[in-house]
CSV table of N, CA and C in Angstrom, one decimal:
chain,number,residue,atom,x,y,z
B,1,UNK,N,45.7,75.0,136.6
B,1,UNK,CA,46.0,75.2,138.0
B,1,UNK,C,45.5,74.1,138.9
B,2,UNK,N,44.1,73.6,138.6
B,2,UNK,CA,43.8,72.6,139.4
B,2,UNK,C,44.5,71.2,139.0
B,3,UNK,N,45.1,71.1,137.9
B,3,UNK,CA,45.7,70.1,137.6
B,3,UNK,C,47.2,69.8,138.6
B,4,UNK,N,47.8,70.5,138.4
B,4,UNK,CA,49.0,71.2,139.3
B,4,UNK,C,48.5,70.8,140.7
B,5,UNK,N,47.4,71.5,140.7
B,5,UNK,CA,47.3,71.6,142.5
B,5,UNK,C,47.6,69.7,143.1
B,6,UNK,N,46.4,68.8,141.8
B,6,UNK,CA,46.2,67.7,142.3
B,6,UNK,C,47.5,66.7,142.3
B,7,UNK,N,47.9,67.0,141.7
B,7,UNK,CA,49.5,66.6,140.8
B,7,UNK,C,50.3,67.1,142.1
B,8,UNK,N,50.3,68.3,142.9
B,8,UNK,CA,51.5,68.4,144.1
B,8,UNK,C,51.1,67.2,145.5
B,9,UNK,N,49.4,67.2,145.3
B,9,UNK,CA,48.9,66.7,146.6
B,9,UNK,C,48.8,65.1,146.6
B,10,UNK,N,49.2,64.6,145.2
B,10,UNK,CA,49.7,63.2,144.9
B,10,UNK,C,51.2,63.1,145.1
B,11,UNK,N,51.9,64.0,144.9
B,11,UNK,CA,53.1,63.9,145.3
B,11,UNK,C,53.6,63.9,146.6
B,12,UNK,N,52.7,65.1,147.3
B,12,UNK,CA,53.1,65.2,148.6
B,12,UNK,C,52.8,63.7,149.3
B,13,UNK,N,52.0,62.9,149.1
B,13,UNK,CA,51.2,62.2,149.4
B,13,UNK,C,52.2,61.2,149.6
B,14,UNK,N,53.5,61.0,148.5
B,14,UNK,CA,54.4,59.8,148.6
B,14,UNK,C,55.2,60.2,149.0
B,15,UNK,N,55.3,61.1,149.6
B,15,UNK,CA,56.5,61.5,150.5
B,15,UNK,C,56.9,61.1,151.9
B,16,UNK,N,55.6,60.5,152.2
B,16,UNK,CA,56.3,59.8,153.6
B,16,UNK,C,56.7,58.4,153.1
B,17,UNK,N,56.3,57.5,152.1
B,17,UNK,CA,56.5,56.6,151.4
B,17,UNK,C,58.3,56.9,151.0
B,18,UNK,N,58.9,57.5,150.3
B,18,UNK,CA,60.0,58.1,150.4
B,18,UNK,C,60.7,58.3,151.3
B,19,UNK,N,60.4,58.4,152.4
B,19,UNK,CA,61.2,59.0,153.3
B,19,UNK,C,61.5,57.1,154.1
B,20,UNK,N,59.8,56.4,154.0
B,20,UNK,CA,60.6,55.0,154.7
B,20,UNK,C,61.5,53.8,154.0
B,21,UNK,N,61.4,54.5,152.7
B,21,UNK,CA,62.2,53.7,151.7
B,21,UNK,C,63.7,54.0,151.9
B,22,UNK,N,63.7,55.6,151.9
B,22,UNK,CA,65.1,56.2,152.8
B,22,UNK,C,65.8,55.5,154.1
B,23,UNK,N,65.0,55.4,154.9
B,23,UNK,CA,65.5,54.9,156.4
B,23,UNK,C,65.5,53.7,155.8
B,24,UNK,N,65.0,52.7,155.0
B,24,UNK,CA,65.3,51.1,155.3
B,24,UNK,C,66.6,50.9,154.5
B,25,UNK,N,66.9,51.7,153.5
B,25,UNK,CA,67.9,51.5,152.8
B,25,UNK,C,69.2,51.7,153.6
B,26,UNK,N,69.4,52.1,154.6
B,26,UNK,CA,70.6,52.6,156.0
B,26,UNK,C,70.0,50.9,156.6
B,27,UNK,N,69.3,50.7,157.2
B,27,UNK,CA,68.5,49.6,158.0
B,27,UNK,C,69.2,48.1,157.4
B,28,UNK,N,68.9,48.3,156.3
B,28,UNK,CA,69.3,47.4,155.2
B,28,UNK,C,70.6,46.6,155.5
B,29,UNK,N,72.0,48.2,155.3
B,29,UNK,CA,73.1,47.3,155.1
B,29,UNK,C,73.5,47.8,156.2
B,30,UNK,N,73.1,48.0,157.4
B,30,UNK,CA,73.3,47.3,158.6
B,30,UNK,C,73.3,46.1,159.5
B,31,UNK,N,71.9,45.6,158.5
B,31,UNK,CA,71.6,44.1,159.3
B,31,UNK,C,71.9,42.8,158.6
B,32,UNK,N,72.7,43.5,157.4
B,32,UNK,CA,73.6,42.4,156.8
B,32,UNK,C,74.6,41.9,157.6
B,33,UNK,N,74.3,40.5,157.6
B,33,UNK,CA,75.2,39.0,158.6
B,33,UNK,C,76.3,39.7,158.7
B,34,UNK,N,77.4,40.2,157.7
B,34,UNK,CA,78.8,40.1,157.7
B,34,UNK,C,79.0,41.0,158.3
B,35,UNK,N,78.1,42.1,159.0
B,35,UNK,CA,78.7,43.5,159.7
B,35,UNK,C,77.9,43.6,160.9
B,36,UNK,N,76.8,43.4,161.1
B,36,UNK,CA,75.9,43.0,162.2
B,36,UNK,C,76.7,43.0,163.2
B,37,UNK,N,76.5,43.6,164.1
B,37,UNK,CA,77.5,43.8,165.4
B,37,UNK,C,78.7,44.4,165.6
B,38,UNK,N,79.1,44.7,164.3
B,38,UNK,CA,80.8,45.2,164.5
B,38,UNK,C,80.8,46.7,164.4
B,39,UNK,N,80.4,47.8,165.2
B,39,UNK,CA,79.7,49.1,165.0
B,39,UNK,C,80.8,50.0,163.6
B,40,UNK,N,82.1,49.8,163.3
B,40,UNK,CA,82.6,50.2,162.5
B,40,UNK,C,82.5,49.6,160.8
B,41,UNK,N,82.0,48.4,161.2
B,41,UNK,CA,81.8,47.6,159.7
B,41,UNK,C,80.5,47.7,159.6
B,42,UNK,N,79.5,48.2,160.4
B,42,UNK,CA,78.1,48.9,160.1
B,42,UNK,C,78.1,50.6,159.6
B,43,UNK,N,78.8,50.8,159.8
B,43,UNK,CA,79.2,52.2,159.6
B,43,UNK,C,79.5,52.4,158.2
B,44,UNK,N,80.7,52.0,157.9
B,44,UNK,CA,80.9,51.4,156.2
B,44,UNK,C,80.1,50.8,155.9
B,45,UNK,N,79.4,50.5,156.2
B,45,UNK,CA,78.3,49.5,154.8
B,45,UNK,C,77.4,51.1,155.1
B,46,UNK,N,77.0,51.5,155.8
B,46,UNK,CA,76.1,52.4,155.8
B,46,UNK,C,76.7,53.7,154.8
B,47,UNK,N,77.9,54.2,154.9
B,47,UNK,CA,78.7,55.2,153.8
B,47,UNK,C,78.7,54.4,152.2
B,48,UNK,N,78.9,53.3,152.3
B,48,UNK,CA,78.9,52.8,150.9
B,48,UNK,C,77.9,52.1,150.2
B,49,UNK,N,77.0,51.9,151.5
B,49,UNK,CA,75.4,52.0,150.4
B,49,UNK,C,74.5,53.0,149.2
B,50,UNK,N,75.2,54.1,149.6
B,50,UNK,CA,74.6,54.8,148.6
B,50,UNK,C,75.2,54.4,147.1
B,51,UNK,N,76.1,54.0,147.0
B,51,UNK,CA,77.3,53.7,145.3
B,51,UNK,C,76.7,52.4,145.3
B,52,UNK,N,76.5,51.5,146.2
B,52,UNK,CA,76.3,50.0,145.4
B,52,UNK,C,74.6,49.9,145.5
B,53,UNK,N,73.4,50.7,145.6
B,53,UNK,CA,72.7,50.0,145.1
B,53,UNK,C,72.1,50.4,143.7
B,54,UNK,N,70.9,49.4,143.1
B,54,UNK,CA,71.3,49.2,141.6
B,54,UNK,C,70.1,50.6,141.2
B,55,UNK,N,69.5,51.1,142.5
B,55,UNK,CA,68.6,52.2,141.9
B,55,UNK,C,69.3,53.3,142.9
B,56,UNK,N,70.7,53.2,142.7
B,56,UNK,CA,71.1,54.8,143.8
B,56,UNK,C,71.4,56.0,142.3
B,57,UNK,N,71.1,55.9,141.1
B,57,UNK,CA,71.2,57.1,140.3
B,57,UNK,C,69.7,57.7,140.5
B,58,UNK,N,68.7,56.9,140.4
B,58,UNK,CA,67.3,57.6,140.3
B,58,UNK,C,66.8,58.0,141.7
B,59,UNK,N,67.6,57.4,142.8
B,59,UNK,CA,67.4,57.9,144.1
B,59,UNK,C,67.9,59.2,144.3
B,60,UNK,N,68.9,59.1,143.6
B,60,UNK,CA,69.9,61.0,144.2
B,60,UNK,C,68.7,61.8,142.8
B,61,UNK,N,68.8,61.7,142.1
B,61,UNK,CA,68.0,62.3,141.5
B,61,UNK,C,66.4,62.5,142.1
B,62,UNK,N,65.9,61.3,142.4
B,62,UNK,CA,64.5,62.1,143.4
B,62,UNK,C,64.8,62.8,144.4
B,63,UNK,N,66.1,62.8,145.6
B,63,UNK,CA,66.2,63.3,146.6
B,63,UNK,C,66.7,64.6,145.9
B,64,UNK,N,67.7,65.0,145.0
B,64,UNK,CA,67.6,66.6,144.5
B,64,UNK,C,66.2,67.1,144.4
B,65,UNK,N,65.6,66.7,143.8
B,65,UNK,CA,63.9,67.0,143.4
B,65,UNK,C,63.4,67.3,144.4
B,66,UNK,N,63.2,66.9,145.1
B,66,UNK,CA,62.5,66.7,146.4
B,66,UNK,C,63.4,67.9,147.1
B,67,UNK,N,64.4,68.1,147.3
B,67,UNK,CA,64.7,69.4,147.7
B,67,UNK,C,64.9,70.4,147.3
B,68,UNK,N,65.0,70.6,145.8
B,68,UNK,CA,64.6,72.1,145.4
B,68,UNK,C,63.0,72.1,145.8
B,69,UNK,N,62.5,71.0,145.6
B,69,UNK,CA,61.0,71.3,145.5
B,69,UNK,C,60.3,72.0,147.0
B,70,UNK,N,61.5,71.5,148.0
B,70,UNK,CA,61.2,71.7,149.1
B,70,UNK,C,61.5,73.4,149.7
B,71,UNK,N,62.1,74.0,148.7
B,71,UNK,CA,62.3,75.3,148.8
B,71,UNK,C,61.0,76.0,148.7
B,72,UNK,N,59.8,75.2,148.0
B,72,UNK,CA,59.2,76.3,147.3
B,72,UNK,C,57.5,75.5,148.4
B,73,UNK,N,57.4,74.7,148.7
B,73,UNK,CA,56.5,74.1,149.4
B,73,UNK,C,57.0,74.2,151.3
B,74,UNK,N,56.2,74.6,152.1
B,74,UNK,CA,56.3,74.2,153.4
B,74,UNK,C,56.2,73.1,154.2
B,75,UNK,N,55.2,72.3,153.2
B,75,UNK,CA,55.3,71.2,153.7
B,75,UNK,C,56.0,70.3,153.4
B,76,UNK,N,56.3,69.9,151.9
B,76,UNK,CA,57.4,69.1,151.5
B,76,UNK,C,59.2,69.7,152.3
B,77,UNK,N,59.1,70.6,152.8
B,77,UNK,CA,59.9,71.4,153.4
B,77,UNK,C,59.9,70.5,155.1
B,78,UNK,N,58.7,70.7,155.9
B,78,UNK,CA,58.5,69.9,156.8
B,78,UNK,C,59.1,68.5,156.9
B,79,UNK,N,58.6,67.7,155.9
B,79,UNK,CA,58.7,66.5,155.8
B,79,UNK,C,60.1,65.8,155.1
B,80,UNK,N,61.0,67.0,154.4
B,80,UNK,CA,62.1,66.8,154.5
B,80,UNK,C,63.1,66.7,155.3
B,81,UNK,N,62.7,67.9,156.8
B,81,UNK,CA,63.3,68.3,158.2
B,81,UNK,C,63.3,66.8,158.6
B,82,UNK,N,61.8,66.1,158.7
B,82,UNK,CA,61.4,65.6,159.6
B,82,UNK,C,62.4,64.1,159.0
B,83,UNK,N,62.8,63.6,157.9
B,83,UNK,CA,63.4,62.7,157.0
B,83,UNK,C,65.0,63.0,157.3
B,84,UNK,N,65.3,64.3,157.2
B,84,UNK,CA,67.0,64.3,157.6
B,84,UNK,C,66.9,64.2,159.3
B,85,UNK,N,66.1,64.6,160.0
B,85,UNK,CA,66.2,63.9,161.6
B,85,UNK,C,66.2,63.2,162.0
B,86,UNK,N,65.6,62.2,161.1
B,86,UNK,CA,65.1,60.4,160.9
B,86,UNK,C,67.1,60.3,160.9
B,87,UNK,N,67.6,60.7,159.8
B,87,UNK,CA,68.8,60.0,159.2
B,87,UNK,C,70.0,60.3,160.2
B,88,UNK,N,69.6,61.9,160.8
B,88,UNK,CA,71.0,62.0,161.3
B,88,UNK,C,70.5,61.1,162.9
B,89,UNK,N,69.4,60.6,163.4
B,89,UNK,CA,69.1,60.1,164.3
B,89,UNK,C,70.0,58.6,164.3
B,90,UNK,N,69.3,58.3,163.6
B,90,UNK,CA,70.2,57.2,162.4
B,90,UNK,C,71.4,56.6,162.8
B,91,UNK,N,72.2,57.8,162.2
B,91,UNK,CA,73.8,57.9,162.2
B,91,UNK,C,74.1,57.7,163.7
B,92,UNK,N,73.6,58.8,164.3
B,92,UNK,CA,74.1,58.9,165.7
B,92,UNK,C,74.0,57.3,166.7
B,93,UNK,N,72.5,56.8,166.0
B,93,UNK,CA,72.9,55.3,167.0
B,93,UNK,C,74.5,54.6,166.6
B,94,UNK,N,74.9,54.5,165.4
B,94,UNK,CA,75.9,54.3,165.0
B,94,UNK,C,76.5,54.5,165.3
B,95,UNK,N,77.0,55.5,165.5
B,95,UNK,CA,78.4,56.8,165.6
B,95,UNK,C,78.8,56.3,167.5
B,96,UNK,N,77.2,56.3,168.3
B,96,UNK,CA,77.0,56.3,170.3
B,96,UNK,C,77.9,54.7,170.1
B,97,UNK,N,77.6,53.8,169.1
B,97,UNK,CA,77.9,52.4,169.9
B,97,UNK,C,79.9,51.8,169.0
B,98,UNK,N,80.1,53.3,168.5
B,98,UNK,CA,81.6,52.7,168.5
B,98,UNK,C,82.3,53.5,169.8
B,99,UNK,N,81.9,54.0,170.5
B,99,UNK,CA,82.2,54.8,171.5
B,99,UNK,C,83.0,56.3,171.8
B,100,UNK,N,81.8,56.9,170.2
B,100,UNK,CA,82.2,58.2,169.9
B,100,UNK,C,81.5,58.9,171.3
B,101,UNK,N,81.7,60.1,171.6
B,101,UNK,CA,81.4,61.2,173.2
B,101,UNK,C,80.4,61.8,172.6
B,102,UNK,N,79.8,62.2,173.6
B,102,UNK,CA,78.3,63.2,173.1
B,102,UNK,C,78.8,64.4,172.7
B,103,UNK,N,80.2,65.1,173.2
B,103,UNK,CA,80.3,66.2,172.4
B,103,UNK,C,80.5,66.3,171.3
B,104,UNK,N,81.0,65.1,171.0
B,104,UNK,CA,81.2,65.0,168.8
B,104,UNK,C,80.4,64.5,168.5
B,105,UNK,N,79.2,63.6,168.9
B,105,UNK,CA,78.2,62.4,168.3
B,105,UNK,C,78.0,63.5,167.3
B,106,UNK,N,76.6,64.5,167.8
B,106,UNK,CA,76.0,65.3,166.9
B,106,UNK,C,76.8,66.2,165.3
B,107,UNK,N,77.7,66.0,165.8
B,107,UNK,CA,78.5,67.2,164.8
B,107,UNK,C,79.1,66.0,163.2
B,108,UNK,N,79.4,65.0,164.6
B,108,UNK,CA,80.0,63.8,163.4
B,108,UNK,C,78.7,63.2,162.2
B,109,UNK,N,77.7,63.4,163.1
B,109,UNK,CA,76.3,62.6,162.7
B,109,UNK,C,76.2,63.3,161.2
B,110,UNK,N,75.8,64.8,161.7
B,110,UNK,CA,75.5,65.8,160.7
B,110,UNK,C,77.0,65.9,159.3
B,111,UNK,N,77.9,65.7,159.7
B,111,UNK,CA,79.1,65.5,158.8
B,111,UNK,C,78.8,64.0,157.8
B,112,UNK,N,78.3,63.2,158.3
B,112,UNK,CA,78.5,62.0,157.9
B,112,UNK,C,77.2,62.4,156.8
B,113,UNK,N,75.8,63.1,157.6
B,113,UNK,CA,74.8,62.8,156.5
B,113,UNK,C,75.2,63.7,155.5
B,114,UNK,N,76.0,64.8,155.7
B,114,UNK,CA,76.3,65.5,154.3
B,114,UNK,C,77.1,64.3,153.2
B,115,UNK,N,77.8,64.2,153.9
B,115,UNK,CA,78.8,62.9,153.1
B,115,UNK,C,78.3,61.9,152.5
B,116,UNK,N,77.2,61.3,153.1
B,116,UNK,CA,76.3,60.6,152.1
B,116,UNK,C,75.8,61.3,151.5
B,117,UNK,N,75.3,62.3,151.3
B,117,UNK,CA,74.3,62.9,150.3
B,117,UNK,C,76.0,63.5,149.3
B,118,UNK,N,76.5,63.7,149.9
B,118,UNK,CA,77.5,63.5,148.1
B,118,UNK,C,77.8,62.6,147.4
B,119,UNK,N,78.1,61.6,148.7
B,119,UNK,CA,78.2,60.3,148.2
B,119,UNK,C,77.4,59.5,147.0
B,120,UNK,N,76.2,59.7,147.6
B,120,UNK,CA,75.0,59.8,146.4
B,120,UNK,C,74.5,60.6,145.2
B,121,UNK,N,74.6,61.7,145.0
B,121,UNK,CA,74.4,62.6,144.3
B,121,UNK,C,75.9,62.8,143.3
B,122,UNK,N,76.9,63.0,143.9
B,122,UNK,CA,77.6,63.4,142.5
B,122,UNK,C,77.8,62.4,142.1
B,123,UNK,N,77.7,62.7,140.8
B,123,UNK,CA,77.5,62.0,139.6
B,123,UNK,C,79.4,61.7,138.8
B,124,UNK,N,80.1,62.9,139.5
B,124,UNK,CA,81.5,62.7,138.5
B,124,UNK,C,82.2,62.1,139.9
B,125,UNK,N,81.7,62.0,140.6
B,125,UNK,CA,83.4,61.2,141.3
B,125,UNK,C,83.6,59.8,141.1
B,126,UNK,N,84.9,59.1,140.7
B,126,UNK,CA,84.8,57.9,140.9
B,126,UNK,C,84.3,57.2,141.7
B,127,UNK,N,85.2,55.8,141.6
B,127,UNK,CA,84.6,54.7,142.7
B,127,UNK,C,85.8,54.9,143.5
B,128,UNK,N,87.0,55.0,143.0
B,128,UNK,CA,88.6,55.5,144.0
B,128,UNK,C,88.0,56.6,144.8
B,129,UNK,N,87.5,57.9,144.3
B,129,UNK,CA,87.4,58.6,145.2
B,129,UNK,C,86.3,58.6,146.3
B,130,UNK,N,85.2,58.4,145.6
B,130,UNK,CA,84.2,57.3,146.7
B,130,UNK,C,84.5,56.3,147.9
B,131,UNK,N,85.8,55.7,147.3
B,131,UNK,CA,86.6,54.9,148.6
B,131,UNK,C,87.4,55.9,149.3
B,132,UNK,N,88.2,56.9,148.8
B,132,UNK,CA,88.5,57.5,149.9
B,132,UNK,C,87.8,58.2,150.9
B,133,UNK,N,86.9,58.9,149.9
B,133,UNK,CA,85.8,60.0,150.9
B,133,UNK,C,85.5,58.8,152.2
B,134,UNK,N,85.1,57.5,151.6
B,134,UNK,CA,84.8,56.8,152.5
B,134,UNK,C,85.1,56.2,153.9
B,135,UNK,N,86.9,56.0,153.5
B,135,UNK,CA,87.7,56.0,154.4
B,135,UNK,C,88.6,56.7,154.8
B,136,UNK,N,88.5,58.3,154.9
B,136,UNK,CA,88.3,59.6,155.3
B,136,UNK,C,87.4,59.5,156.3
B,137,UNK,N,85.7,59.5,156.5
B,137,UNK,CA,85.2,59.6,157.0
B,137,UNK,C,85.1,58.6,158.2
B,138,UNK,N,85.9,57.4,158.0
B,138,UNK,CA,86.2,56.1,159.0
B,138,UNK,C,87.2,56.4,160.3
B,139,UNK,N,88.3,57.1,159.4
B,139,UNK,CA,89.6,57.4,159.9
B,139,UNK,C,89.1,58.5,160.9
B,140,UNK,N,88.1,59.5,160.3
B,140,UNK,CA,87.7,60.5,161.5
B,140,UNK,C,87.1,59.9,163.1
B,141,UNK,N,86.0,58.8,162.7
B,141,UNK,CA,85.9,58.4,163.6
B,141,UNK,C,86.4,57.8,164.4
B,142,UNK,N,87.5,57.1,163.9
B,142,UNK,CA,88.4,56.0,164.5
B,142,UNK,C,89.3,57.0,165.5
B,143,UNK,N,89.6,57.9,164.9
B,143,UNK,CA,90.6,59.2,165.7
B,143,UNK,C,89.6,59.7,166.8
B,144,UNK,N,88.6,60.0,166.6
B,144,UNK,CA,87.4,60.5,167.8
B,144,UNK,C,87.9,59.5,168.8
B,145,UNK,N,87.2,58.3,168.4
B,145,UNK,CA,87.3,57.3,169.3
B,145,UNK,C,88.1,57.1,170.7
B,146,UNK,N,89.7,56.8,170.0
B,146,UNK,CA,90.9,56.9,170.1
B,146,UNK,C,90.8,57.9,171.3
B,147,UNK,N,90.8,59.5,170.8
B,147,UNK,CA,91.2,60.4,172.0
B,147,UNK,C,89.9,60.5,173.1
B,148,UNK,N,89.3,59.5,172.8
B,148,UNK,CA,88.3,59.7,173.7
B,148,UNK,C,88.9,58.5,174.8
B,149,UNK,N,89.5,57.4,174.7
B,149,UNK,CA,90.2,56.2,175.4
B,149,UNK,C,92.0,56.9,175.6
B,150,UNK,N,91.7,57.6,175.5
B,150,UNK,CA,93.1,58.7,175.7
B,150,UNK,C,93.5,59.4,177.3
């Protein structure tokens, strides 16, 4: 039992370590040269980061872990909340500077982080259907957009 105990409080311990590794990986392929400023070509690199990088299997695999685990812990529970608010915070700078409205920002935000987290985790979709989910998810916004200059 005391083994366990020390073994959760080493874990818990890398969890905010986790969580900034999470946020830089979004950070990342946004401040790549070729999309840098174009709020829709930041957008896509940010949906299609989870498939191209070379540790996104062991990543969806800790982020499953990390949330069953978080069923059963309050704090890893906390610190999850506090990690998906980081992300959909995230999203939403994104989503405010293509000139989505505040009554969809939030709803689009929360849609999109589900969408990455399939994006990343399932394991059987292709890379065809990974491109469409992808640009699915583009098209919504681009249609937001639209009826908002309507």
């Amino acid at each position: 039992r005391r083994l366990s105990m020390c073994l959760a409080a080493g874990l818990v311990s890398m969890l905010p370590r986790y969580r900034e590794l999470s946020l830089a990986a979004g950070r990342r392929a946004v401040s790549n040269s070729s999309v840098a400023g174009d709020p829709m070509a930041e957008l896509r690199a940010v949906l299609e980061a989870p498939t191209k990088s070379p540790d996104a299997a062991e990543g969806a695999r800790m982020e499953l872990a990390i949330r069953l685990w978080a069923r059963r812990s309050e704090r890893v529970h906390g610190l999850l909340l506090e990690l998906d608010k980081a992300r959909v915070d995230f999203i939403q700078k994104l989503l405010r500077a293509t000139g989505i409205d505040a009554v969809r920002l939030r709803p689009l935000s929360l849609l999109i982080q589900a969408q990455l987290f399939q994006l990343w985790t399932r394991e059987d979709l292709s890379g065809a259907e990974r491109g469409h989910l992808v640009a699915l998810v583009l098209d919504i916004v681009k249609s937001s957009v639209a009826r908002k200059r309507d």
